[in-house]
Each structure stands twice: as structure tokens, then as C-alpha cells.
């Protein structure tokens, strides 16, 4: 099998697994217990918090563990909205956010908040001017993703954050796709809140973190015990946070080398696909793009059929985004960058990882060219268009 769906999830790193194993067995303590078992768990959690903080230039007291990226995103939006509702009820986000942000915004609308969804350009970039013009006196929060999960666009977060701060507005970024692949320095960026998720950087699933700058007012999302400085109840997932810390430290130590390797595979793939397959669209930018992401729309055929054919031949990719696959709605991101609905339906995302090889890339291109060709031969749309010579 050739796994090219690292934006959906990554395999657990073996070293990370080994670091986690004792906390599933002999070191099973509850980090809140007073006895020796508890203390052992608590010190592992303290160490994990320090390591994660170190990787993003935060203080340990600014790291809050969650059950993943989705919870961190929900908490950032709902927690800030509830804590600041007397100041204002307007929130700004973009049209290409992950569903964790989008659905949270939709829910906040039903609770009396107003949300502006910013347009992006044809490569997925949010501009500072667009943001500047959208800020109102009652705006309390701006949430723009660090890097897009479908088309890889890396947003100018530092610039956008400065625009929000000029008007005294808090700034959150969903950095789930970026963490482990790109350098993240919360102090340099200036962000007030930032979400990350462990399983996107070779850590375990079901654990993530929200960075909350000291001094930012936020309501709880999960009520319960005194965990996470009384801001997020629930017994700490000790093996999870230990694994997340190990995975992030490892990813950060190899960040340049991994980005260089993975982007070389991606670039090789993109140029081979562009030279071997006609009537395609490469979605997203060629600069300021996640090193591992390639998104192509293949005209006249369905993404789902390509995906199925690839899977039969041992290649795992994704149609658009994992989170919108299974639904018939075209991806919000592709609509926002102006891809026509028909073309959007023929979209496949390939996301590379540190274990992929050049041989796998070449093999995938060969299989893909073959399958696209075969599916197009069966497509009535393709035949019509070919006769009229209306190539787009
Ligand atoms: C995967 C992802 C999430 C959700 O994270 P989970 O830990 O899977 O809940 C949120 N935002 C982006 C951009 C993602 O890629």
C-alpha cells in the first residue's frame, strides 16, 4: 500500500509509541492523585506541557490539553464568544476553515452571535485589507487557519493578527495542519489562541492542545474537575499528552529536513502529473503552501471513482478533504477559490509524509495516469468535449 493521506492522519511514530507504553500499564496513575502513582503521572504531564510549550515558544501555563483539534477549535471560538459577549457579538473567520471552526460559527449564530465569513482569492489567501474592512466596533474575535487542509495555502497569520490587534480584537488560528510541518512561534506571530492536534504529526489520536495566551479571558467548554488550571475538566489523557509531546519535539527537531524531503516528493509528483495528464487543475498556490500537499481536479470524472480505482491498486488518497468526503456537497474551500462545481467533484488531495519514497511517487503517477485515462474513456462528458475540442 502507498499511503498519501497524511493530512487526514499520520501513522504513530514507533519512538512515540514506546514513550507512551508505560503509561498504559505500570504507570497508570491519575495525574490528580496524591500518592506515588499520581505523582509519577503528574510529573510526566508537567514534562509534556513544558516540551510542547518549548516547541511553540509559549509558557507551560499557556498550554491546555484537549481531546484533539476539534475540541481546541470549539473551545477557542465558544469560550471567547461567551467570555466577551458583553463587549460584542461579532466574530470574523474565513470561507475555507475546517468544519470544526465552520460548524462552531454556525452554532454561535444560533446563539445570537453574528459571523462574517471572509472571501479568499483564487489561491485561498485571506488579504489584510479584506480583514481590515470587516472589523467592526463589536468584533470580539478573528479566527483564520494557519494552513488549509485541502489546498495547502499558508495564510499570512502574523500580518492578519496585527490587523486584528490594531482594533483590539483577539486572534485565534487553527494550526492543526501546520504544527509539526512548519515553525510555529506564538510570540513572534502574536496570536492569542492556537489549536494543534497530535495525530497530524505522528502522535496518537484523541489528544491536542489549545494555546491560550496568559491574560486572555475564556469560558470553559468542558465543566468538571480542577484539571488544566480549572479551565478544562476531565482526567488527563496521560499516555496521550506524553505521546503528543514526544511527537512534537521530534517533528520540531527535524522540521527543515522533513519539509525539504516531503516537498521534494510533492514537487516531483506535481510536475509528473502535469506533464502526463491533460485537462487538470492544480488547486492552491505554488508558493506559501504546506510542503506535503498536492490537490488536483481532473475534469470529466468523479473524485470518488478515481479514489476507489486508486485504492484497488494500493494507493490511498482523499477526495477533497477527509472531513467533507462522504457528503455530496462540493467542498466549501474549492467553491471559495472559484473552482466550478463539476470540476470540484473531480478533486483528489494527495498528502505526503516522511516515510514515502520516490519510488512510491513514481508508481502513483503511473497508476493515476492509467486510471484517469480509463475513467475518462467511459465518461460521456469527456467524449462530447473532446469532439468539440473544448479543452479547458
Ligand atoms: C484534522 C484537523 C482538525 C481536527 O483535528 P482532530 O484532532 O482530528 O479533531 C482541525 N483543523 C484542521 C485544519 C485539521 O486538519
XYZ file of C-alpha atoms and ligand atoms in Angstrom:
407
model
C 0.000 0.000 0.000
C 1.089 3.567 -0.724
C -0.265 5.977 1.910
C -0.719 9.525 0.593
C -3.286 10.851 3.053
C -1.136 12.382 5.804
C -3.402 15.435 6.034
C -6.155 13.115 7.331
C -3.881 11.377 9.816
C -0.312 10.119 10.163
C 0.963 6.748 11.387
C 2.076 6.707 15.029
C 5.858 7.046 15.247
C 7.466 3.944 16.866
C 9.556 6.023 19.308
C 6.408 7.875 20.324
C 4.604 4.604 20.957
C 7.458 3.362 23.158
C 7.351 6.562 25.200
C 3.594 6.087 25.736
C 3.527 2.365 26.600
C 4.436 2.544 30.335
C 1.517 4.917 30.920
C -0.892 2.289 29.596
C 0.446 -0.335 32.019
C 2.629 0.043 35.116
C 2.444 3.866 35.270
C -1.351 4.042 35.094
C -1.858 6.701 37.787
C -4.329 9.574 37.697
C -2.288 12.772 37.441
C -4.550 14.330 40.097
C -3.944 11.664 42.763
C -1.717 12.488 45.740
C 0.098 9.136 46.005
C 3.185 7.851 44.215
C 1.273 6.638 41.150
C -0.364 10.033 40.827
C 2.916 11.866 41.247
C 4.561 9.828 38.532
C 1.724 10.631 36.119
C 1.707 14.291 37.172
C 5.406 14.731 36.528
C 5.034 13.160 33.067
C 2.236 15.654 32.333
C 4.346 18.582 33.571
C 7.231 17.483 31.356
C 4.910 17.095 28.343
C 3.451 20.564 28.902
C 6.947 22.098 29.112
C 8.101 20.344 25.954
C 5.055 21.399 23.934
C 5.349 24.975 25.185
C 9.039 24.961 24.208
C 8.235 23.888 20.627
C 5.911 26.860 20.024
C 7.687 29.445 22.234
C 4.851 29.570 24.775
C 4.933 29.307 28.569
C 3.840 25.936 30.037
C 0.982 27.787 31.796
C -0.367 28.745 28.360
C -0.815 25.146 27.137
C -4.212 23.481 27.735
C -4.655 19.822 26.794
C -7.791 18.841 24.864
C -9.177 15.763 23.133
C -7.859 16.994 19.769
C -8.015 19.767 17.198
C -11.797 19.773 17.013
C -12.205 20.409 20.744
C -9.471 23.071 20.726
C -11.238 24.887 17.845
C -14.668 24.633 19.508
C -13.254 25.881 22.791
C -11.391 28.829 21.268
C -14.492 30.106 19.474
C -17.224 29.346 22.007
C -15.054 30.090 25.042
C -14.003 33.520 23.760
C -17.519 34.303 22.488
C -19.087 33.541 25.882
C -16.426 35.405 27.867
C -16.697 38.547 25.724
C -20.387 38.628 24.810
C -20.999 41.809 26.800
C -18.293 43.575 24.808
C -19.619 42.478 21.411
C -21.108 39.613 19.459
C -19.336 39.787 16.110
C -16.824 37.131 15.001
C -14.781 37.007 11.798
C -13.498 33.860 10.104
C -12.783 32.774 6.511
C -14.772 30.788 3.957
C -12.180 27.991 3.867
C -11.927 26.937 7.524
C -12.029 23.348 8.757
C -15.511 22.126 9.710
C -14.577 22.339 13.427
C -14.417 26.139 13.023
C -17.227 26.433 10.485
C -19.723 24.364 12.499
C -18.807 26.203 15.722
C -19.524 29.502 13.964
C -22.837 28.170 12.682
C -23.779 27.150 16.234
C -22.748 30.556 17.609
C -25.059 32.170 15.032
C -27.993 30.283 16.550
C -26.954 31.670 19.957
C -27.162 35.305 18.857
C -23.648 35.907 17.537
C -23.006 37.399 14.100
C -20.306 35.809 11.943
C -18.580 37.259 8.865
C -17.031 34.652 6.544
C -14.204 36.354 4.632
C -13.635 35.749 0.932
C -10.298 34.339 -0.198
C -8.521 34.810 -3.539
C -8.212 32.125 -6.224
C -5.293 30.503 -4.334
C -7.008 30.593 -0.965
C -5.308 33.629 0.600
C -7.123 35.956 3.013
C -5.963 39.552 2.482
C -5.263 42.072 5.252
C -7.497 44.619 3.560
C -10.431 42.217 3.448
C -9.974 41.608 7.160
C -9.484 45.304 7.974
C -12.744 46.204 6.228
C -14.702 43.521 8.065
C -13.738 44.552 11.619
C -16.479 46.450 13.441
C -16.711 48.078 16.858
C -18.399 44.979 18.282
C -15.931 42.437 16.791
C -14.525 40.250 19.581
C -12.603 37.532 17.741
C -10.925 36.739 14.423
C -10.198 33.080 13.626
C -8.176 32.290 10.489
C -6.483 28.945 9.879
C -2.681 28.789 9.662
C -2.688 26.422 6.682
C -5.570 24.956 4.724
C -6.139 21.205 4.946
C -7.440 20.806 1.377
C -5.299 23.062 -0.823
C -2.331 23.771 1.467
C -2.477 27.595 1.445
C -0.396 29.121 4.268
C -2.141 32.286 5.433
C -0.203 35.471 6.350
C -1.076 34.974 10.032
C 1.395 37.460 11.505
C 0.052 40.213 9.256
C -3.619 39.307 9.825
C -3.070 39.112 13.566
C -1.545 42.625 13.573
C -4.621 43.954 11.749
C -6.920 42.450 14.419
C -4.768 43.768 17.270
C -4.790 47.311 15.838
C -8.502 47.256 16.618
C -8.088 45.479 19.955
C -9.592 42.220 18.652
C -8.403 38.770 19.801
C -6.899 36.404 17.209
C -7.150 32.600 17.053
C -5.504 30.345 14.483
C -6.249 26.696 13.722
C -2.666 25.496 13.208
C -3.559 21.794 13.095
C -2.148 21.247 9.587
C 0.907 23.398 10.271
C 2.091 22.009 13.619
C 4.989 19.624 13.074
C 5.453 20.746 9.443
C 6.146 24.468 9.838
C 7.864 26.528 12.523
C 5.318 27.996 14.919
C 6.311 30.755 17.329
C 3.270 32.156 19.117
C 5.147 35.178 20.448
C 6.505 36.139 17.025
C 3.128 35.544 15.351
C 1.357 37.442 18.103
C -1.643 35.095 18.190
C -3.800 34.938 21.330
C -5.033 31.373 20.824
C -3.792 28.486 18.661
C -5.079 24.916 18.125
C -2.885 21.874 17.444
C -3.612 18.142 17.158
C -1.222 15.276 17.855
C -2.308 12.760 15.195
C -1.359 15.147 12.379
C 2.333 14.976 13.394
C 2.882 11.230 14.009
C 1.433 11.316 17.523
C -1.600 9.479 18.922
C -5.216 10.303 18.044
C -7.634 11.866 20.513
C -5.276 14.434 22.005
C -4.473 18.028 21.137
C -3.854 21.370 22.763
C -5.107 24.919 22.800
C -2.527 27.634 23.400
C -4.204 30.436 25.354
C -2.004 33.485 25.932
C -1.842 34.367 29.626
C -4.407 37.064 30.332
C -6.916 36.083 27.613
C -10.399 35.687 29.087
C -12.095 32.435 28.085
C -15.080 30.428 29.386
C -14.817 26.667 29.831
C -16.212 24.310 27.249
C -15.890 21.148 29.407
C -17.008 21.621 33.005
C -15.706 19.236 35.627
C -12.734 18.949 37.945
C -9.792 21.212 38.540
C -7.683 19.865 35.682
C -5.957 22.298 33.308
C -5.961 25.123 35.888
C -9.743 24.618 36.335
C -10.366 25.532 32.695
C -10.969 22.071 31.236
C -12.377 19.283 33.377
C -11.693 15.581 32.851
C -8.961 13.130 33.878
C -5.843 13.900 31.867
C -5.050 11.534 28.989
C -1.553 10.812 30.314
C -0.304 8.453 27.555
C -1.841 10.834 25.014
C -0.116 14.002 26.202
C 3.177 12.134 26.702
C 2.921 10.879 23.104
C 1.947 14.274 21.731
C 4.949 15.927 23.416
C 7.385 13.303 22.144
C 5.938 13.573 18.618
C 6.102 17.371 18.547
C 9.639 17.529 19.937
C 10.745 15.007 17.308
C 8.954 16.820 14.481
C 10.391 20.184 15.545
C 13.939 18.811 15.710
C 13.622 17.582 12.093
C 11.386 20.324 10.740
C 13.633 21.724 7.987
C 14.929 18.375 6.879
C 11.425 16.834 6.754
C 9.908 19.814 4.947
C 12.686 19.665 2.359
C 12.281 15.930 1.799
C 8.487 15.899 1.726
C 8.246 18.926 -0.575
C 10.747 17.319 -2.963
C 8.415 14.299 -3.240
C 5.410 16.582 -3.694
C 7.147 18.687 -6.374
C 8.241 15.580 -8.261
C 4.646 14.320 -8.136
C 3.116 17.633 -9.266
C 5.394 18.074 -12.268
C 4.963 14.460 -13.352
C 1.166 14.680 -13.108
C 1.149 17.969 -15.021
C 3.272 16.524 -17.806
C 1.418 13.194 -18.104
C -2.263 14.076 -17.602
C -4.178 16.711 -19.558
C -7.205 18.787 -18.583
C -6.404 19.112 -14.913
C -6.314 21.973 -12.434
C -3.730 22.256 -9.662
C -5.611 23.824 -6.741
C -3.942 26.245 -4.344
C -0.747 28.299 -4.551
C 2.733 27.273 -5.749
C 4.401 29.362 -3.037
C 3.390 29.662 0.639
C 1.989 26.164 0.561
C 2.236 23.245 3.012
C 5.237 21.111 1.968
C 3.189 17.899 1.846
C 0.043 18.976 -0.018
C -0.979 18.494 -3.660
C -4.588 18.958 -4.790
C -5.677 18.234 -8.358
C -9.031 18.449 -10.105
C -9.376 16.006 -13.018
C -12.028 17.233 -15.411
C -14.900 14.989 -16.624
C -14.576 12.353 -13.898
C -15.662 11.944 -10.285
C -13.131 12.144 -7.469
C -14.847 9.222 -5.748
C -14.322 6.950 -8.777
C -10.648 7.914 -9.024
C -10.207 7.320 -5.309
C -11.858 3.916 -5.492
C -9.745 2.887 -8.501
C -6.571 4.074 -6.770
C -7.462 2.191 -3.597
C -7.956 -1.022 -5.596
C -4.427 -0.583 -6.881
C -2.975 0.140 -3.437
C -2.865 3.938 -3.370
C -4.611 5.795 -0.522
C -5.520 9.444 -1.131
C -8.524 11.611 -0.322
C -11.298 13.258 -2.285
C -11.146 16.958 -1.427
C -10.934 16.767 2.336
C -11.469 13.797 4.640
C -13.981 15.785 6.625
C -16.270 16.581 3.708
C -15.848 13.263 1.919
C -18.923 11.097 2.145
C -21.107 14.143 1.559
C -22.377 15.187 -1.857
C -21.899 18.892 -1.176
C -18.917 20.281 -3.072
C -16.107 21.401 -0.777
C -16.555 24.916 0.684
C -12.851 25.575 0.115
C -12.965 24.703 -3.595
C -16.137 26.795 -4.057
C -14.468 29.745 -2.280
C -11.451 29.697 -4.634
C -13.801 29.642 -7.626
C -13.486 26.038 -8.858
C -16.619 25.222 -10.932
C -18.880 22.630 -9.228
C -18.312 19.979 -11.918
C -14.541 20.349 -11.713
C -14.620 20.388 -7.890
C -16.257 16.942 -7.930
C -13.187 15.547 -9.696
C -10.767 16.648 -6.992
C -8.208 14.471 -5.222
C -5.894 15.504 -2.406
C -2.520 13.766 -2.118
C -0.629 14.479 1.108
C 2.873 13.097 1.505
C 4.755 12.053 4.626
C 8.250 11.382 5.902
C 8.052 7.628 5.171
C 7.056 7.997 1.494
C 9.673 7.291 -1.185
C 10.494 8.478 -4.701
C 9.529 5.005 -5.980
C 6.085 5.391 -4.407
C 5.645 8.784 -6.066
C 6.565 7.441 -9.497
C 4.364 4.374 -9.075
C 1.423 6.576 -8.039
C 1.792 8.833 -11.082
C 1.795 5.786 -13.349
C -1.334 4.305 -11.730
C -3.084 7.669 -11.626
C -2.456 8.442 -15.315
C -3.738 4.994 -16.188
C -6.909 5.231 -14.103
C -7.763 8.804 -15.126
C -7.423 7.778 -18.747
C -9.556 4.662 -18.247
C -12.318 6.548 -16.388
C -12.375 9.301 -18.998
C -12.849 6.759 -21.773
C -16.080 5.757 -20.019
C -17.198 9.350 -19.380
C -19.806 10.697 -21.839
C -18.873 14.264 -20.848
C -15.288 13.668 -21.859
C -16.226 12.266 -25.277
C -18.552 15.173 -26.068
C -15.960 17.695 -25.065
C -13.199 16.003 -26.999
C -15.244 16.091 -30.224
C -15.940 19.789 -29.759
C -12.268 20.295 -28.825
C -13.349 22.499 -25.955
C -10.386 21.850 -23.738
C -10.227 23.905 -20.592
C -7.588 17.461 11.349
C -7.936 18.900 11.506
C -8.734 19.348 12.579
C -9.368 18.396 13.563
O -8.449 17.835 14.439
P -8.847 16.457 15.208
O -7.753 16.269 16.186
O -8.884 15.393 14.156
O -10.162 16.690 15.853
C -8.972 20.704 12.696
N -8.465 21.577 11.807
C -7.701 21.196 10.766
C -7.155 22.224 9.845
C -7.415 19.841 10.575
O -6.677 19.469 9.534
